[in-house]
Amino acid sequence: MEIFLQLVFSGVALGMIYAVIAFGYQLTFATSGTLNFGQGESLMLGALVGLSLVGSIHGGPYMSYLLMIPIVIAFGALQGVFVEWIGVRPAIKIKSEFGWIMSTIALAIIFKNVAENIWGKDDLMFPSPLSAAPFQVFGANVQQMQVAVIIGALAIMLAVELFNRKSIYGKAVVATANDRDAAGLMGINTGMVITFSYALSSATAAFAGVLVAPLTLTGATMGASLGLKAFAVAIIGGLTSGVGAIVGGLILGIAETTTGYYISTGYKEVPGLLLLLLVLAIKPSGLFGKAAIKKV
């Protein structure tokens, strides 16, 4: 039972990282109907930039980690703006239905190559700001950083939701998500709202990068797998539901850790992908998503 609980705690921490990235997918899909398929590379760059900053900021591992976070979030936001300007806006302008897919994938490959040339191809260790000594919960060993990941992931998603509900700029995002044409007629600059949603999406992914980096190795290849799995989480939970992102992330994270231990690490990704196929076959809009009704 102790081992099972330990696997569950690890799966919850991993699942919350998936949920944050999936949450970013939802932000851009809601406002523009497009997705940034380089979302995993936003996480990767956030982790690597954070690693460089932690090494250059003095004040101990904990303080340097805290000071690094806002800089990484700002970097992620700028990267998201760049992706929207270069890869998405031209496709939307010419009403290309799939141009943004290839553009964001191409930019993801470019970001990966840039990272390899700057930080190298080898994986790097990210210093943990918290003690590596675990503490016990119902007999299971839990790392302090795992708890920090769960709290940090929930905090960033809650902050975005409060921003959207309480601020005038957030309400512009919500209005654009509900009906872009109507929002434009009401005087909302929907183009800027879409740019902002991409900035927010990449910023959350960059933040997820510095959350997960102390628990794993950091390198130019870390983003591809996490981004793809987070996309599966977004589909499982529903691209229109924040709760769906959290539930989908928890399902996939726990399924991976338990399958990897009880069956084989070679099969740890299979249950989540089987669930994805099942959801697509039975409820394509996702477990918590709403099916769009179009009048023809």
Tab-separated table of C-alpha atoms in Angstrom:
chain	number	residue	atom	x	y	z
A	1	MET	CA	0.000	0.000	0.000
A	2	GLU	CA	2.882	2.385	0.830
A	3	ILE	CA	4.423	1.786	-2.601
A	4	PHE	CA	1.067	2.327	-4.291
A	5	LEU	CA	0.548	5.622	-2.434
A	6	GLN	CA	4.043	6.729	-3.397
A	7	LEU	CA	3.274	5.975	-7.046
A	8	VAL	CA	0.019	7.924	-6.760
A	9	PHE	CA	1.786	10.978	-5.298
A	10	SER	CA	4.376	10.858	-8.093
A	11	GLY	CA	1.594	10.469	-10.652
A	12	VAL	CA	-0.321	13.438	-9.239
A	13	ALA	CA	2.782	15.658	-9.459
A	14	LEU	CA	3.448	14.547	-13.044
A	15	GLY	CA	-0.225	14.876	-13.940
A	16	MET	CA	-0.356	18.463	-12.711
A	17	ILE	CA	2.481	19.363	-15.090
A	18	TYR	CA	0.488	17.811	-17.925
A	19	ALA	CA	-2.539	19.795	-16.743
A	20	VAL	CA	-0.695	23.145	-16.838
A	21	ILE	CA	0.499	22.533	-20.394
A	22	ALA	CA	-2.973	21.322	-21.432
A	23	PHE	CA	-4.413	24.457	-19.827
A	24	GLY	CA	-2.224	26.468	-22.199
A	25	TYR	CA	-3.626	24.558	-25.169
A	26	GLN	CA	-7.116	25.492	-24.004
A	27	LEU	CA	-6.287	29.206	-23.746
A	28	THR	CA	-5.306	29.533	-27.395
A	29	PHE	CA	-8.012	27.198	-28.684
A	30	ALA	CA	-10.724	29.172	-26.879
A	31	THR	CA	-9.790	32.543	-28.414
A	32	SER	CA	-8.610	31.577	-31.899
A	33	GLY	CA	-9.511	27.943	-32.559
A	34	THR	CA	-5.775	27.238	-32.992
A	35	LEU	CA	-3.168	25.367	-30.959
A	36	ASN	CA	0.529	25.900	-30.413
A	37	PHE	CA	2.106	22.537	-31.198
A	38	GLY	CA	5.358	23.929	-29.849
A	39	GLN	CA	3.930	24.152	-26.336
A	40	GLY	CA	6.350	21.494	-25.119
A	41	GLU	CA	9.259	23.569	-26.420
A	42	SER	CA	7.968	26.530	-24.391
A	43	LEU	CA	8.307	24.323	-21.314
A	44	MET	CA	11.772	23.191	-22.398
A	45	LEU	CA	13.044	26.726	-23.004
A	46	GLY	CA	11.554	27.885	-19.712
A	47	ALA	CA	13.448	25.140	-17.882
A	48	LEU	CA	16.763	25.863	-19.638
A	49	VAL	CA	16.499	29.639	-19.224
A	50	GLY	CA	15.613	29.045	-15.577
A	51	LEU	CA	18.665	26.807	-15.180
A	52	SER	CA	20.943	29.550	-16.556
A	53	LEU	CA	19.350	32.164	-14.305
A	54	VAL	CA	19.591	30.039	-11.167
A	55	GLY	CA	23.320	29.687	-11.784
A	56	SER	CA	23.806	33.446	-12.171
A	57	ILE	CA	21.534	34.786	-9.400
A	58	HIS	CA	23.186	34.888	-5.975
A	59	GLY	CA	21.334	34.324	-2.722
A	60	GLY	CA	21.100	30.571	-2.213
A	61	PRO	CA	19.112	27.932	-4.151
A	62	TYR	CA	15.736	28.847	-2.661
A	63	MET	CA	15.988	32.618	-3.166
A	64	SER	CA	17.565	32.358	-6.634
A	65	TYR	CA	14.756	29.973	-7.655
A	66	LEU	CA	12.069	32.429	-6.495
A	67	LEU	CA	13.753	35.382	-8.224
A	68	MET	CA	14.132	33.382	-11.422
A	69	ILE	CA	10.425	32.476	-11.778
A	70	PRO	CA	9.032	35.901	-12.843
A	71	ILE	CA	11.841	36.307	-15.396
A	72	VAL	CA	11.082	32.887	-16.889
A	73	ILE	CA	7.352	33.684	-17.035
A	74	ALA	CA	8.110	36.962	-18.854
A	75	PHE	CA	10.417	35.096	-21.257
A	76	GLY	CA	7.696	32.531	-21.944
A	77	ALA	CA	5.164	35.284	-22.623
A	78	LEU	CA	7.502	36.934	-25.160
A	79	GLN	CA	8.060	33.594	-26.851
A	80	GLY	CA	4.300	33.090	-27.110
A	81	VAL	CA	3.890	36.524	-28.709
A	82	PHE	CA	6.619	35.624	-31.215
A	83	VAL	CA	4.904	32.332	-32.106
A	84	GLU	CA	1.552	34.073	-32.618
A	85	TRP	CA	3.027	36.849	-34.759
A	86	ILE	CA	5.188	34.602	-36.932
A	87	GLY	CA	3.320	31.317	-37.066
A	88	VAL	CA	-0.358	31.884	-36.318
A	89	ARG	CA	-1.396	35.402	-37.302
A	90	PRO	CA	-0.466	35.056	-41.017
A	91	ALA	CA	-2.462	31.798	-41.229
A	92	ILE	CA	-5.507	33.386	-39.568
A	93	LYS	CA	-5.248	36.440	-41.827
A	94	ILE	CA	-5.390	34.396	-45.030
A	95	LYS	CA	-7.956	32.019	-43.432
A	96	SER	CA	-5.665	29.037	-43.855
A	97	GLU	CA	-7.308	26.197	-41.985
A	98	PHE	CA	-4.154	24.204	-41.310
A	99	GLY	CA	-1.295	26.631	-41.979
A	100	TRP	CA	-0.867	27.349	-38.273
A	101	ILE	CA	-0.289	23.650	-37.589
A	102	MET	CA	2.801	23.413	-39.778
A	103	SER	CA	4.000	26.869	-38.677
A	104	THR	CA	3.919	26.053	-34.966
A	105	ILE	CA	5.534	22.644	-35.572
A	106	ALA	CA	8.291	24.305	-37.640
A	107	LEU	CA	8.906	26.873	-34.899
A	108	ALA	CA	9.066	24.064	-32.325
A	109	ILE	CA	11.827	22.354	-34.332
A	110	ILE	CA	13.684	25.666	-34.625
A	111	PHE	CA	13.428	26.280	-30.861
A	112	LYS	CA	14.767	22.768	-30.179
A	113	ASN	CA	17.742	23.304	-32.510
A	114	VAL	CA	18.484	26.694	-30.946
A	115	ALA	CA	18.411	25.109	-27.480
A	116	GLU	CA	20.793	22.342	-28.578
A	117	ASN	CA	23.265	24.914	-29.913
A	118	ILE	CA	23.125	27.071	-26.766
A	119	TRP	CA	22.885	24.481	-23.971
A	120	GLY	CA	24.126	21.385	-25.791
A	121	LYS	CA	22.488	18.032	-26.452
A	122	ASP	CA	23.283	16.465	-23.070
A	123	ASP	CA	20.736	16.498	-20.263
A	124	LEU	CA	21.556	18.764	-17.328
A	125	MET	CA	20.769	18.661	-13.615
A	126	PHE	CA	18.505	21.424	-12.306
A	127	PRO	CA	19.300	22.236	-8.646
A	128	SER	CA	16.303	21.760	-6.380
A	129	PRO	CA	15.372	24.766	-4.221
A	130	LEU	CA	13.998	22.420	-1.545
A	131	SER	CA	15.518	19.634	0.470
A	132	ALA	CA	15.799	16.275	-1.278
A	133	ALA	CA	14.961	14.484	1.990
A	134	PRO	CA	11.447	12.998	1.657
A	135	PHE	CA	8.769	13.094	4.321
A	136	GLN	CA	6.177	10.423	4.989
A	137	VAL	CA	2.463	10.577	4.229
A	138	PHE	CA	0.570	7.422	5.298
A	139	GLY	CA	3.859	5.546	5.097
A	140	ALA	CA	4.735	6.735	1.585
A	141	ASN	CA	7.851	8.814	0.919
A	142	VAL	CA	6.978	12.138	-0.713
A	143	GLN	CA	9.506	14.695	-1.951
A	144	GLN	CA	9.038	18.313	-0.987
A	145	MET	CA	9.421	19.355	-4.635
A	146	GLN	CA	6.517	17.100	-5.629
A	147	VAL	CA	4.263	19.016	-3.237
A	148	ALA	CA	5.636	22.298	-4.609
A	149	VAL	CA	4.804	21.169	-8.151
A	150	ILE	CA	1.188	20.387	-7.215
A	151	ILE	CA	0.719	23.672	-5.338
A	152	GLY	CA	2.468	25.723	-8.040
A	153	ALA	CA	0.468	24.148	-10.872
A	154	LEU	CA	-2.849	24.726	-9.109
A	155	ALA	CA	-1.799	28.285	-8.207
A	156	ILE	CA	-0.927	29.332	-11.780
A	157	MET	CA	-4.161	27.883	-13.196
A	158	LEU	CA	-6.236	29.513	-10.443
A	159	ALA	CA	-4.478	32.849	-11.043
A	160	VAL	CA	-5.336	32.729	-14.759
A	161	GLU	CA	-8.958	31.824	-14.020
A	162	LEU	CA	-9.297	34.688	-11.509
A	163	PHE	CA	-7.711	37.064	-14.011
A	164	ASN	CA	-10.219	36.023	-16.682
A	165	ARG	CA	-13.188	36.361	-14.331
A	166	LYS	CA	-12.297	39.506	-12.367
A	167	SER	CA	-10.242	41.825	-14.628
A	168	ILE	CA	-11.534	43.812	-17.590
A	169	TYR	CA	-8.795	42.361	-19.800
A	170	GLY	CA	-9.705	38.861	-18.710
A	171	LYS	CA	-13.334	39.520	-19.570
A	172	ALA	CA	-12.201	40.537	-23.047
A	173	VAL	CA	-10.540	37.126	-23.314
A	174	VAL	CA	-13.728	35.392	-22.181
A	175	ALA	CA	-15.846	37.444	-24.606
A	176	THR	CA	-13.543	36.567	-27.501
A	177	ALA	CA	-13.656	32.920	-26.514
A	178	ASN	CA	-17.461	32.922	-26.447
A	179	ASP	CA	-17.953	34.698	-29.796
A	180	ARG	CA	-15.030	36.304	-31.587
A	181	ASP	CA	-17.139	38.121	-34.178
A	182	ALA	CA	-19.522	39.562	-31.584
A	183	ALA	CA	-16.598	40.623	-29.401
A	184	GLY	CA	-15.076	42.459	-32.357
A	185	LEU	CA	-18.346	44.272	-33.026
A	186	MET	CA	-18.398	45.377	-29.378
A	187	GLY	CA	-15.040	47.125	-29.841
A	188	ILE	CA	-12.726	44.432	-28.440
A	189	ASN	CA	-9.437	44.107	-30.297
A	190	THR	CA	-9.683	40.369	-30.866
A	191	GLY	CA	-6.290	40.240	-32.579
A	192	MET	CA	-4.612	41.526	-29.416
A	193	VAL	CA	-6.668	39.110	-27.316
A	194	ILE	CA	-5.406	36.177	-29.400
A	195	THR	CA	-1.816	37.435	-29.033
A	196	PHE	CA	-2.339	37.737	-25.289
A	197	SER	CA	-3.735	34.200	-25.078
A	198	TYR	CA	-0.598	32.871	-26.795
A	199	ALA	CA	1.586	34.870	-24.411
A	200	LEU	CA	-0.319	33.487	-21.419
A	201	SER	CA	-0.206	29.949	-22.816
A	202	SER	CA	3.572	29.961	-23.302
A	203	ALA	CA	4.117	31.703	-19.956
A	204	THR	CA	2.266	28.924	-18.109
A	205	ALA	CA	4.269	26.292	-20.011
A	206	ALA	CA	7.564	28.021	-19.135
A	207	PHE	CA	6.476	28.103	-15.493
A	208	ALA	CA	5.674	24.379	-15.703
A	209	GLY	CA	9.207	23.870	-17.021
A	210	VAL	CA	10.879	25.292	-13.924
A	211	LEU	CA	8.448	23.334	-11.739
A	212	VAL	CA	9.214	19.946	-13.237
A	213	ALA	CA	12.927	20.548	-13.951
A	214	PRO	CA	14.180	19.815	-10.385
A	215	LEU	CA	12.411	16.446	-10.503
A	216	THR	CA	13.873	15.339	-13.819
A	217	LEU	CA	16.751	15.991	-16.187
A	218	THR	CA	16.679	19.226	-18.178
A	219	GLY	CA	17.541	19.252	-21.861
A	220	ALA	CA	16.533	20.244	-25.372
A	221	THR	CA	14.516	17.052	-25.879
A	222	MET	CA	12.429	17.211	-22.706
A	223	GLY	CA	9.599	19.265	-24.229
A	224	ALA	CA	8.489	17.045	-27.113
A	225	SER	CA	7.228	14.149	-24.996
A	226	LEU	CA	5.630	16.349	-22.325
A	227	GLY	CA	3.920	18.528	-24.942
A	228	LEU	CA	2.496	15.540	-26.794
A	229	LYS	CA	1.190	13.909	-23.614
A	230	ALA	CA	-0.322	17.206	-22.485
A	231	PHE	CA	-2.123	17.430	-25.828
A	232	ALA	CA	-3.566	13.977	-25.130
A	233	VAL	CA	-4.649	15.263	-21.700
A	234	ALA	CA	-6.348	18.269	-23.299
A	235	ILE	CA	-8.271	15.963	-25.651
A	236	ILE	CA	-9.207	13.528	-22.867
A	237	GLY	CA	-10.434	16.270	-20.537
A	238	GLY	CA	-11.916	18.473	-23.242
A	239	LEU	CA	-10.407	21.504	-24.956
A	240	THR	CA	-13.075	23.738	-23.421
A	241	SER	CA	-12.777	22.678	-19.772
A	242	GLY	CA	-10.174	23.710	-17.182
A	243	VAL	CA	-11.442	21.014	-14.824
A	244	GLY	CA	-11.030	18.540	-17.658
A	245	ALA	CA	-7.337	19.451	-17.970
A	246	ILE	CA	-6.771	18.710	-14.279
A	247	VAL	CA	-8.739	15.454	-14.306
A	248	GLY	CA	-7.146	14.309	-17.555
A	249	GLY	CA	-3.681	15.148	-16.230
A	250	LEU	CA	-4.258	13.206	-13.021
A	251	ILE	CA	-5.577	10.198	-14.926
A	252	LEU	CA	-2.609	10.116	-17.298
A	253	GLY	CA	0.003	10.842	-14.618
A	254	ILE	CA	-1.213	8.145	-12.218
A	255	ALA	CA	-1.701	5.650	-15.060
A	256	GLU	CA	1.910	6.172	-16.181
A	257	THR	CA	3.542	5.769	-12.767
A	258	THR	CA	1.493	2.721	-11.720
A	259	THR	CA	1.826	0.975	-15.088
A	260	GLY	CA	5.567	1.626	-15.163
A	261	TYR	CA	5.989	-0.032	-11.749
A	262	TYR	CA	3.499	-2.894	-11.835
A	263	ILE	CA	3.829	-3.916	-15.509
A	264	SER	CA	6.860	-2.410	-17.265
A	265	THR	CA	8.346	1.005	-17.963
A	266	GLY	CA	8.096	0.121	-21.638
A	267	TYR	CA	4.300	0.098	-21.355
A	268	LYS	CA	3.771	3.061	-19.032
A	269	GLU	CA	2.416	5.292	-21.813
A	270	VAL	CA	-0.017	2.718	-23.197
A	271	PRO	CA	-2.985	3.095	-20.748
A	272	GLY	CA	-3.219	6.850	-21.242
A	273	LEU	CA	-3.119	6.549	-25.032
A	274	LEU	CA	-5.713	3.765	-24.947
A	275	LEU	CA	-7.924	6.082	-22.896
A	276	LEU	CA	-7.373	8.795	-25.509
A	277	LEU	CA	-8.557	6.458	-28.277
A	278	LEU	CA	-11.546	5.408	-26.179
A	279	VAL	CA	-12.567	9.013	-25.468
A	280	LEU	CA	-12.207	9.981	-29.131
A	281	ALA	CA	-14.418	7.035	-30.112
A	282	ILE	CA	-17.146	7.624	-27.509
A	283	LYS	CA	-17.038	11.347	-26.662
A	284	PRO	CA	-14.837	13.279	-29.114
A	285	SER	CA	-15.393	16.564	-27.258
A	286	GLY	CA	-13.653	15.105	-24.168
A	287	LEU	CA	-14.866	13.973	-20.758
A	288	PHE	CA	-15.773	17.515	-19.685
A	289	GLY	CA	-15.910	19.233	-23.081
A	290	LYS	CA	-19.006	20.597	-24.732
A	291	ALA	CA	-19.873	19.573	-28.252
A	292	ALA	CA	-20.180	22.526	-30.606
A	293	ILE	CA	-23.541	22.850	-32.368
A	294	LYS	CA	-23.409	24.461	-35.801
A	295	LYS	CA	-26.410	25.528	-37.826
A	296	VAL	CA	-26.091	24.591	-41.463
